[in-house]
């Protein structure tokens, strides 16, 4: 189970980095598609939430 979660985490992190790079490229283009940019930003936020959730599952913050 943990191996699958770690693999999924790597996939999500890679997609998050790729989206970040794409967002920067599109933002630099003066004729960019605002709707596409907004969708990419929403997807990036969703990925960030999923990454955070998996990280919490893999390393729960258990008080001593």
Tab-separated table of N, CA, C and O in Angstrom, residues 39-60:
chain	number	residue	atom	x	y	z
A	39	UNK	N	-7.940	27.043	-15.883
A	39	UNK	CA	-8.131	25.596	-15.683
A	39	UNK	C	-6.847	24.928	-15.216
A	39	UNK	O	-6.874	24.050	-14.352
A	40	UNK	N	-5.729	25.345	-15.778
A	40	UNK	CA	-4.438	24.775	-15.386
A	40	UNK	C	-4.118	25.125	-13.932
A	40	UNK	O	-3.623	24.281	-13.180
A	41	UNK	N	-4.424	26.341	-13.537
A	41	UNK	CA	-4.167	26.752	-12.153
A	41	UNK	C	-5.045	25.972	-11.181
A	41	UNK	O	-4.591	25.577	-10.103
A	42	UNK	N	-6.297	25.738	-11.555
A	42	UNK	CA	-7.189	24.943	-10.706
A	42	UNK	C	-6.685	23.513	-10.579
A	42	UNK	O	-6.720	22.924	-9.499
A	43	UNK	N	-6.245	22.946	-11.687
A	43	UNK	CA	-5.705	21.583	-11.677
A	43	UNK	C	-4.463	21.520	-10.778
A	43	UNK	O	-4.289	20.574	-10.009
A	44	UNK	N	-3.636	22.550	-10.865
A	44	UNK	CA	-2.421	22.595	-10.050
A	44	UNK	C	-2.775	22.632	-8.559
A	44	UNK	O	-2.142	21.950	-7.752
A	45	UNK	N	-3.785	23.400	-8.186
A	45	UNK	CA	-4.221	23.454	-6.794
A	45	UNK	C	-4.778	22.109	-6.327
A	45	UNK	O	-4.525	21.671	-5.203
A	46	UNK	N	-5.538	21.454	-7.196
A	46	UNK	CA	-6.067	20.135	-6.867
A	46	UNK	C	-4.924	19.144	-6.639
A	46	UNK	O	-4.935	18.371	-5.679
A	47	UNK	N	-3.922	19.199	-7.505
A	47	UNK	CA	-2.761	18.325	-7.352
A	47	UNK	C	-2.049	18.600	-6.032
A	47	UNK	O	-1.635	17.673	-5.341
A	48	UNK	N	-1.923	19.878	-5.689
A	48	UNK	CA	-1.257	20.243	-4.434
A	48	UNK	C	-2.011	19.646	-3.242
A	48	UNK	O	-1.394	19.118	-2.311
A	49	UNK	N	-3.334	19.708	-3.279
A	49	UNK	CA	-4.138	19.127	-2.203
A	49	UNK	C	-3.953	17.616	-2.125
A	49	UNK	O	-3.828	17.046	-1.043
A	50	UNK	N	-3.937	16.964	-3.291
A	50	UNK	CA	-3.757	15.512	-3.316
A	50	UNK	C	-2.366	15.135	-2.805
A	50	UNK	O	-2.217	14.157	-2.062
A	51	UNK	N	-1.361	15.891	-3.196
A	51	UNK	CA	0.012	15.643	-2.734
A	51	UNK	C	0.074	15.774	-1.210
A	51	UNK	O	0.637	14.924	-0.525
A	52	UNK	N	-0.523	16.833	-0.689
A	52	UNK	CA	-0.514	17.055	0.766
A	52	UNK	C	-1.213	15.922	1.502
A	52	UNK	O	-0.732	15.454	2.538
A	53	UNK	N	-2.337	15.454	0.965
A	53	UNK	CA	-3.081	14.373	1.601
A	53	UNK	C	-2.234	13.104	1.650
A	53	UNK	O	-2.148	12.444	2.698
A	54	UNK	N	-1.606	12.754	0.548
A	54	UNK	CA	-0.781	11.543	0.504
A	54	UNK	C	0.409	11.677	1.457
A	54	UNK	O	0.749	10.728	2.173
A	55	UNK	N	1.031	12.849	1.475
A	55	UNK	CA	2.160	13.061	2.386
A	55	UNK	C	1.734	12.880	3.843
A	55	UNK	O	2.470	12.293	4.645
A	56	UNK	N	0.542	13.364	4.184
A	56	UNK	CA	0.044	13.186	5.559
A	56	UNK	C	-0.222	11.713	5.859
A	56	UNK	O	-0.014	11.264	6.993
A	57	UNK	N	-0.695	10.964	4.866
A	57	UNK	CA	-0.944	9.533	5.075
A	57	UNK	C	0.360	8.771	5.265
A	57	UNK	O	0.428	7.830	6.054
A	58	UNK	N	1.388	9.155	4.538
A	58	UNK	CA	2.669	8.468	4.623
A	58	UNK	C	3.448	8.837	5.886
A	58	UNK	O	4.197	8.024	6.405
A	59	UNK	N	3.264	10.058	6.358
A	59	UNK	CA	3.996	10.531	7.533
A	59	UNK	C	3.039	11.283	8.453
A	59	UNK	O	3.070	12.519	8.531
A	60	UNK	N	2.180	10.558	9.149
A	60	UNK	CA	1.195	11.235	10.014
A	60	UNK	C	1.888	11.951	11.164
A	60	UNK	O	2.904	11.496	11.695
